[in-house]
Coordinates of C-alpha atoms and ligand atoms in Angstrom, one line a residue:
X1 CA 53.1 61.3 156.5
X2 CA 53.8 64.2 158.9
X3 CA 54.5 67.6 157.3
X4 CA 58.1 67.5 158.7
X5 CA 58.8 64.0 157.3
X6 CA 58.1 65.2 153.7
X7 CA 60.8 66.5 151.5
X8 CA 60.8 70.2 151.1
X9 CA 60.6 71.5 147.5
X10 CA 61.6 74.9 148.7
X11 CA 65.4 75.0 148.5
X12 CA 65.7 72.7 145.5
X13 CA 67.3 74.0 142.3
X14 CA 65.5 74.3 139.0
X15 CA 67.5 71.3 137.8
X16 CA 66.4 69.2 140.7
X17 CA 62.8 70.2 140.2
X18 CA 63.0 69.3 136.5
X19 CA 64.5 65.9 137.4
X20 CA 61.8 65.3 140.0
X21 CA 59.1 66.1 137.5
X22 CA 60.5 63.6 135.0
X23 CA 61.0 61.0 137.8
X24 CA 57.3 61.3 138.5
X25 CA 56.5 60.7 134.8
X26 CA 56.0 64.4 133.8
X27 CA 57.6 66.5 131.1
X28 CA 60.6 68.4 132.6
X29 CA 58.9 71.7 131.8
X30 CA 56.6 70.9 134.7
X31 CA 59.6 71.2 136.9
X32 CA 60.2 74.7 135.5
X33 CA 56.6 75.5 136.4
X34 CA 57.1 74.2 139.9
X35 CA 60.2 76.4 140.1
X36 CA 58.3 79.5 139.0
X37 CA 55.6 78.8 141.6
X38 CA 58.0 78.3 144.4
X39 CA 60.5 81.1 143.8
X40 CA 58.7 83.5 141.5
X41 CA 55.1 83.4 142.9
X42 CA 56.2 82.3 146.3
X43 CA 53.4 79.7 146.6
X44 CA 53.1 78.2 150.1
X45 CA 51.2 75.1 149.0
X46 CA 50.9 72.7 146.1
X47 CA 47.1 73.6 145.9
X48 CA 47.9 77.1 144.7
X49 CA 49.8 75.8 141.6
X50 CA 46.8 76.0 139.3
X51 CA 48.6 75.2 136.0
X52 CA 50.0 71.9 137.2
X53 CA 48.0 68.8 136.4
X54 CA 45.9 67.6 139.4
X55 CA 47.5 64.1 139.2
X56 CA 51.0 65.6 139.4
X57 CA 50.1 67.7 142.4
X58 CA 48.5 64.7 144.1
X59 CA 51.6 62.6 143.5
X60 CA 53.9 65.3 144.8
X61 CA 51.7 65.9 147.9
X62 CA 52.4 62.3 149.0
X63 CA 56.1 62.9 149.7
X64 CA 56.7 66.6 149.1
X65 CA 55.7 69.9 150.7
X66 CA 56.6 73.6 150.2
X67 CA 57.6 75.0 153.6
X68 CA 59.3 78.2 154.5
X69 CA 58.7 78.2 158.2
X70 CA 55.8 79.1 160.4
X71 CA 55.9 82.6 161.9
X72 CA 55.1 81.9 165.6
X73 CA 55.7 85.3 167.1
X74 CA 56.2 88.8 165.7
X75 CA 57.1 92.1 167.3
X76 CA 56.7 95.4 165.5
X77 CA 58.5 98.5 166.6
X78 CA 55.9 101.3 166.0
X79 CA 58.7 104.0 165.8
X80 CA 60.4 102.7 162.7
X81 CA 58.3 99.7 161.4
X82 CA 61.0 97.2 162.2
X83 CA 59.5 93.7 162.5
X84 CA 61.2 90.9 164.4
X85 CA 60.0 87.4 163.6
X86 CA 60.3 84.2 165.6
X87 CA 59.9 81.3 163.1
X88 CA 59.2 77.7 163.8
X89 CA 61.1 75.2 161.6
X90 CA 59.8 71.8 160.6
X91 CA 61.5 70.0 163.6
X92 CA 60.1 72.5 166.1
X93 CA 63.4 74.6 166.5
X94 CA 63.1 78.4 166.3
X95 CA 65.0 81.1 164.5
X96 CA 64.8 84.8 164.4
X97 CA 64.8 87.3 161.5
X98 CA 64.5 91.1 161.5
X99 CA 63.0 93.2 158.7
X100 CA 64.2 96.8 158.6
X101 CA 63.0 99.5 156.2
X102 CA 65.3 102.1 154.9
X103 CA 65.0 104.7 152.2
X104 CA 66.9 102.5 149.8
X105 CA 64.8 99.4 150.5
X106 CA 64.0 96.6 152.9
X107 CA 66.8 94.8 154.6
X108 CA 66.3 91.4 156.2
X109 CA 68.7 90.0 158.9
X110 CA 68.6 86.2 158.7
X111 CA 69.8 83.5 161.0
X112 CA 72.2 80.7 159.8
X113 CA 72.2 78.4 162.8
X114 CA 69.9 77.6 165.7
X115 CA 72.1 78.9 168.6
X116 CA 75.8 79.4 168.1
X117 CA 79.1 77.8 169.2
X118 CA 81.3 81.0 169.2
X119 CA 80.5 82.0 172.7
X120 CA 80.9 85.8 172.4
X121 CA 80.3 87.1 176.0
X122 CA 77.9 89.9 175.0
X123 CA 75.7 87.9 172.6
X124 CA 72.4 86.2 173.4
X125 CA 72.6 83.7 170.5
X126 CA 75.6 81.7 172.0
X127 CA 74.3 81.4 175.5
X128 CA 73.0 77.8 175.0
X129 CA 75.6 76.7 172.4
X130 CA 74.7 75.6 168.9
X131 CA 71.7 73.3 168.5
X132 CA 72.1 72.7 164.7
X133 CA 73.0 74.3 161.4
X134 CA 70.2 75.6 159.2
X135 CA 69.8 74.3 155.6
X136 CA 70.1 76.7 152.7
X137 CA 66.3 76.4 152.2
X138 CA 65.7 77.2 155.9
X139 CA 67.8 80.4 155.6
X140 CA 66.1 81.4 152.3
X141 CA 62.7 80.5 153.7
X142 CA 63.1 83.4 156.2
X143 CA 63.1 85.8 153.2
X144 CA 59.9 84.4 151.7
X145 CA 58.1 84.3 155.1
X146 CA 59.0 87.9 155.9
X147 CA 58.0 89.1 152.4
X148 CA 54.6 87.3 152.5
X149 CA 53.9 88.5 156.1
X150 CA 54.9 92.1 155.6
X151 CA 53.9 92.7 152.0
X152 CA 57.4 94.3 151.6
X153 CA 59.9 93.2 149.0
X154 CA 63.3 92.3 150.6
X155 CA 66.1 94.0 148.7
X156 CA 69.0 93.5 151.0
X157 CA 70.1 90.6 153.1
X158 CA 72.5 90.7 156.1
X159 CA 73.7 87.4 157.5
X160 CA 73.8 88.8 161.0
X161 CA 71.1 86.9 162.9
X162 CA 71.7 83.9 165.1
X163 CA 74.7 81.8 164.2
X164 CA 78.1 82.0 162.7
X165 CA 77.7 81.8 158.9
X166 CA 81.2 80.6 158.2
X167 CA 80.7 77.7 160.7
X168 CA 77.9 76.5 158.3
X169 CA 79.9 77.2 155.1
X170 CA 78.3 75.0 152.5
X171 CA 74.7 75.6 153.3
X172 CA 75.4 79.4 153.5
X173 CA 77.1 79.3 150.0
X174 CA 74.1 77.4 148.7
X175 CA 71.8 80.0 150.4
X176 CA 73.7 82.8 148.6
X177 CA 73.1 81.1 145.3
X178 CA 69.3 80.7 146.1
X179 CA 69.0 84.3 147.2
X180 CA 70.9 85.5 144.2
X181 CA 69.7 83.3 141.3
X182 CA 66.3 82.2 142.5
X183 CA 65.1 85.1 144.5
X184 CA 66.8 87.8 142.5
X185 CA 68.8 89.6 145.2
X186 CA 72.1 90.9 143.8
X187 CA 75.3 89.7 145.5
X188 CA 76.2 93.3 146.2
X189 CA 73.1 93.5 148.3
X190 CA 74.1 90.6 150.5
X191 CA 76.4 91.0 153.6
X192 CA 78.0 88.1 155.4
X193 CA 79.1 88.8 159.0
X194 CA 81.7 86.6 160.7
X195 CA 83.3 86.6 164.1
X196 CA 86.6 86.0 162.3
X197 CA 87.0 82.4 161.3
X198 CA 90.1 82.8 159.2
X199 CA 89.9 79.5 157.2
X200 CA 86.3 80.4 156.3
X201 CA 87.3 83.9 155.2
X202 CA 90.0 82.3 153.0
X203 CA 87.5 79.8 151.5
X204 CA 85.1 82.7 150.9
X205 CA 87.8 84.6 149.0
X206 CA 88.3 81.6 146.8
X207 CA 84.7 81.8 145.8
X208 CA 85.3 85.3 144.4
X209 CA 81.8 86.5 145.0
X210 CA 80.6 90.1 145.0
X211 CA 79.1 90.0 148.4
X212 CA 80.1 92.3 151.3
X213 CA 82.2 90.8 154.1
X214 CA 81.7 92.2 157.6
X215 CA 84.1 91.1 160.4
X216 CA 83.2 91.5 164.0
X217 CA 86.4 93.0 165.5
X218 CA 85.1 94.6 168.7
X219 CA 88.6 95.3 170.1
X220 CA 92.0 96.0 168.5
X221 CA 93.8 94.4 171.5
X222 CA 94.4 90.7 171.3
X223 CA 93.9 90.0 175.0
X224 CA 90.8 92.1 175.4
X225 CA 89.3 90.7 172.2
X226 CA 90.0 87.1 173.3
X227 CA 88.2 87.9 176.6
X228 CA 85.0 88.9 174.9
X229 CA 85.4 86.7 171.8
X230 CA 86.9 83.3 172.5
X231 CA 87.4 82.6 168.8
X232 CA 90.2 85.2 168.9
X233 CA 92.4 82.7 170.7
X234 CA 92.3 80.4 167.6
X235 CA 92.7 83.3 165.1
X236 CA 94.7 86.2 166.6
X237 CA 94.2 89.7 165.3
X238 CA 97.3 89.9 162.9
X239 CA 96.2 86.7 161.2
X240 CA 92.6 88.0 160.9
X241 CA 93.6 91.4 159.5
X242 CA 95.9 89.6 157.0
X243 CA 92.9 87.4 155.8
X244 CA 90.8 90.5 155.4
X245 CA 93.5 92.3 153.4
X246 CA 93.8 89.3 151.2
X247 CA 90.0 89.2 150.8
X248 CA 90.1 92.8 149.6
X249 CA 93.0 92.2 147.3
X250 CA 91.4 89.2 145.7
X251 CA 87.7 90.4 145.4
X252 CA 88.1 94.2 145.3
X253 CA 85.4 94.4 148.0
X254 CA 86.2 96.6 151.0
X255 CA 85.8 94.9 154.3
X256 CA 83.6 96.4 157.0
X257 CA 84.7 96.0 160.6
X258 CA 81.9 95.8 163.1
X259 CA 82.6 97.3 166.5
X260 CA 80.0 96.9 169.3
X261 CA 80.7 99.5 171.9
X262 CA 80.8 98.2 175.4
X263 CA 81.3 100.4 178.4
X264 CA 84.8 100.4 179.7
X265 CA 85.8 97.5 177.5
X266 CA 86.5 98.9 174.0
X267 CA 85.3 102.5 174.0
X268 CA 88.4 104.3 175.3
X269 CA 90.7 106.7 173.3
X270 CA 93.5 104.1 173.4
X271 CA 91.2 101.7 171.6
X272 CA 90.7 104.2 168.8
X273 CA 94.4 104.9 168.6
X274 CA 95.1 101.1 168.4
X275 CA 92.5 100.8 165.6
X276 CA 94.4 103.4 163.7
X277 CA 97.5 101.2 163.9
X278 CA 95.5 98.2 162.6
X279 CA 93.5 99.8 159.9
X280 CA 94.9 103.2 159.1
X281 CA 95.9 103.8 155.5
X282 CA 94.1 100.7 154.1
X283 CA 90.6 100.4 152.7
X284 CA 88.2 99.9 155.6
X285 CA 84.9 100.9 157.1
X286 CA 84.1 100.7 160.8
X287 CA 80.5 100.1 161.8
X288 CA 79.9 101.2 165.3
X289 CA 77.1 99.3 167.0
X290 CA 75.6 100.5 170.3
X291 CA 75.5 97.4 172.6
X292 CA 72.1 95.8 173.0
X293 CA 72.4 94.7 176.6
X294 CA 71.5 91.0 177.2
X295 CA 70.0 90.2 180.6
X296 CA 72.3 87.2 181.2
X297 CA 75.5 89.1 180.7
X298 CA 76.9 92.0 182.6
X299 CA 78.2 94.2 179.8
X300 CA 76.8 97.7 179.6
X301 CA 76.2 100.0 176.7
X302 CA 78.9 102.6 176.2
X303 CA 78.0 106.2 176.8
X304 CA 80.8 107.3 174.5
X305 CA 79.4 106.3 171.1
X306 CA 79.6 109.8 169.6
X307 CA 82.8 110.6 171.3
X308 CA 84.4 107.4 170.0
X309 CA 83.2 108.1 166.5
X310 CA 84.9 111.6 166.8
X311 CA 88.1 110.0 168.1
X312 CA 88.2 107.7 165.0
X313 CA 87.6 110.6 162.8
X314 CA 90.6 112.4 164.4
X315 CA 92.7 109.3 163.3
X316 CA 91.3 109.5 159.8
X317 CA 89.3 106.3 160.2
X318 CA 86.0 105.9 158.4
X319 CA 83.1 105.0 160.6
X320 CA 79.3 105.2 160.8
X321 CA 77.1 104.6 163.8
X322 CA 74.5 101.9 163.1
X323 CA 71.0 103.4 163.2
X324 CA 69.3 101.8 166.1
X325 CA 66.5 99.7 164.6
X326 CA 63.9 98.0 166.7
X327 CA 65.0 99.5 169.9
X328 CA 61.6 98.8 171.4
X329 CA 61.7 95.1 170.6
X330 CA 64.1 92.3 171.6
X331 CA 66.2 93.1 168.6
X332 CA 69.6 91.7 169.6
X333 CA 70.1 88.4 168.0
X334 CA 68.9 85.5 170.0
X335 CA 66.9 87.5 172.6
X336 CA 63.5 86.8 171.3
X337 CA 64.1 83.1 171.0
X338 CA 65.5 83.0 174.6
X339 CA 62.7 85.0 176.0
X340 CA 60.1 82.8 174.4
X341 CA 61.9 79.6 175.5
X342 CA 61.6 80.7 179.2
Ligands
LIG1 N1 78.4 85.3 163.9 C1 78.4 86.6 163.1 C2 77.0 87.2 163.1 C3 76.6 87.7 164.4 S1 75.5 89.0 164.7 C4 79.4 87.5 163.7 O1 79.9 87.3 164.8 O2 79.7 88.5 163.0 C5 76.0 90.4 163.9 C6 76.8 91.4 164.8 O3 76.1 91.7 166.0 C7 78.1 90.9 165.2 O4 79.1 91.9 165.1 C8 77.9 90.6 166.7 O5 79.2 90.6 167.4 C9 77.0 91.7 167.1 N2 76.3 91.5 168.4 C10 76.0 90.3 168.9 N3 75.3 90.5 170.1 C11 75.2 91.9 170.2 C12 74.6 92.7 171.2 N4 74.0 92.2 172.3 N5 74.7 94.0 171.0 C13 75.3 94.5 169.9 N6 75.9 93.8 169.0 C14 75.8 92.5 169.1

C-alpha cells in the first residue's frame, strides 16, 4: 500500500486509538501508549515506538501510518529567525506555515485550506480558488512538523495562513480540540482569523470557547470593503459588527479587528473617523497590518501606517501595528506556494 493510502494515526483521538488497539487484539492501554507516542513524544514512525510489541507494530504498519506532512521548502529570515515552511501533504497538495519567535514564545501561523474561495483582492491565497479543505490532523500536523524541524516549542497558534477557517468549520473545531487537549496549547493561546462569515461567527459563539477571534475588517465603508472583500456583499458591515458584539457578550473575549493598510484604499483620515463610528466606545482592538504586496495584484503598501495609527489614537481607538515578521521571505499567505507552483 502507498503511504497516502494508509490511514493516518495522527489526528485520531485517544478513544479512537484505544478502540483500534482492541480491534487489533491488543489491550486498550496499548492505544494509550500509541497516543503518548504520537502526541507526547511526537514520533514520526511506528518504528520509534519501542515499548509497543513488535507484532502490534507490524499489524499497524499494514494499514496505518503516522504522517504530519513533508517539509518540502523552507525559508528563514536571518533578521528575526522567522521560518516559513512549504509542506507537502499525502495527496501532493501543498500548504504554508510560518513560525515566528517572540519574547513570550513561539507563534505558528497555520493554513486551514489549500487555496481559498473568499477572493480578497489583495491576498495571494485566493488567486486560484479553493482546492480542498484540510483535515484537523493536517492542520495539527503543521505544529508537529514545525516543532520537530526547528527544535522550538510552539506556544501560540494563529489560524491566519492559507484558507478561511470558518469555511472549514468542523475540521477547524476538531483541530482546536487536538491543539488544546492533545498538544497542550491553551485555548487563550489560539487565535482564529476570519474574513467575516457571520453564520460561522455565530456557530463559534455557540461553542463558547476561550480562543481569540480576529476579524478582517480592512475598511469601515461597505462599498469599499465589498470591492476588496467580496464576502462583504453577503455579510454587510452592520451585520458583521453585530455578530462580533454578540461574540463578545457571550464569550467575554474581546474581538480583534485586522486592518491591512492599502495605499489610497483604506488609509485616509476619513477611514479612521468612520472606524470610530463603528467601534468607538465598545471593547475592541485594531491590528494594523502593513500590506505585503502580491505580484498578481496592483495594491500598494500604504505610506501612512504611523500616521493612521496616530489618527486612530486621536479618536480613542486602540491599535497596534503588527511587527513585520519575515519581511525578507515570501511571508504573505499563499505567496510561497504560488511561487513554487510556477
Ligand atoms: N481567511 C482568514 C485568514 C486570512 S490571513 C481571514 O480572512 O481573516 C490573515 C490576515 O492577513 C487577514 O486579515 C488577511 O486579510 C490578511 N492578508 C491577506 N493577504 C495579505 C497581504 N498580502 N498583506 C497583508 N495582509 C494580508
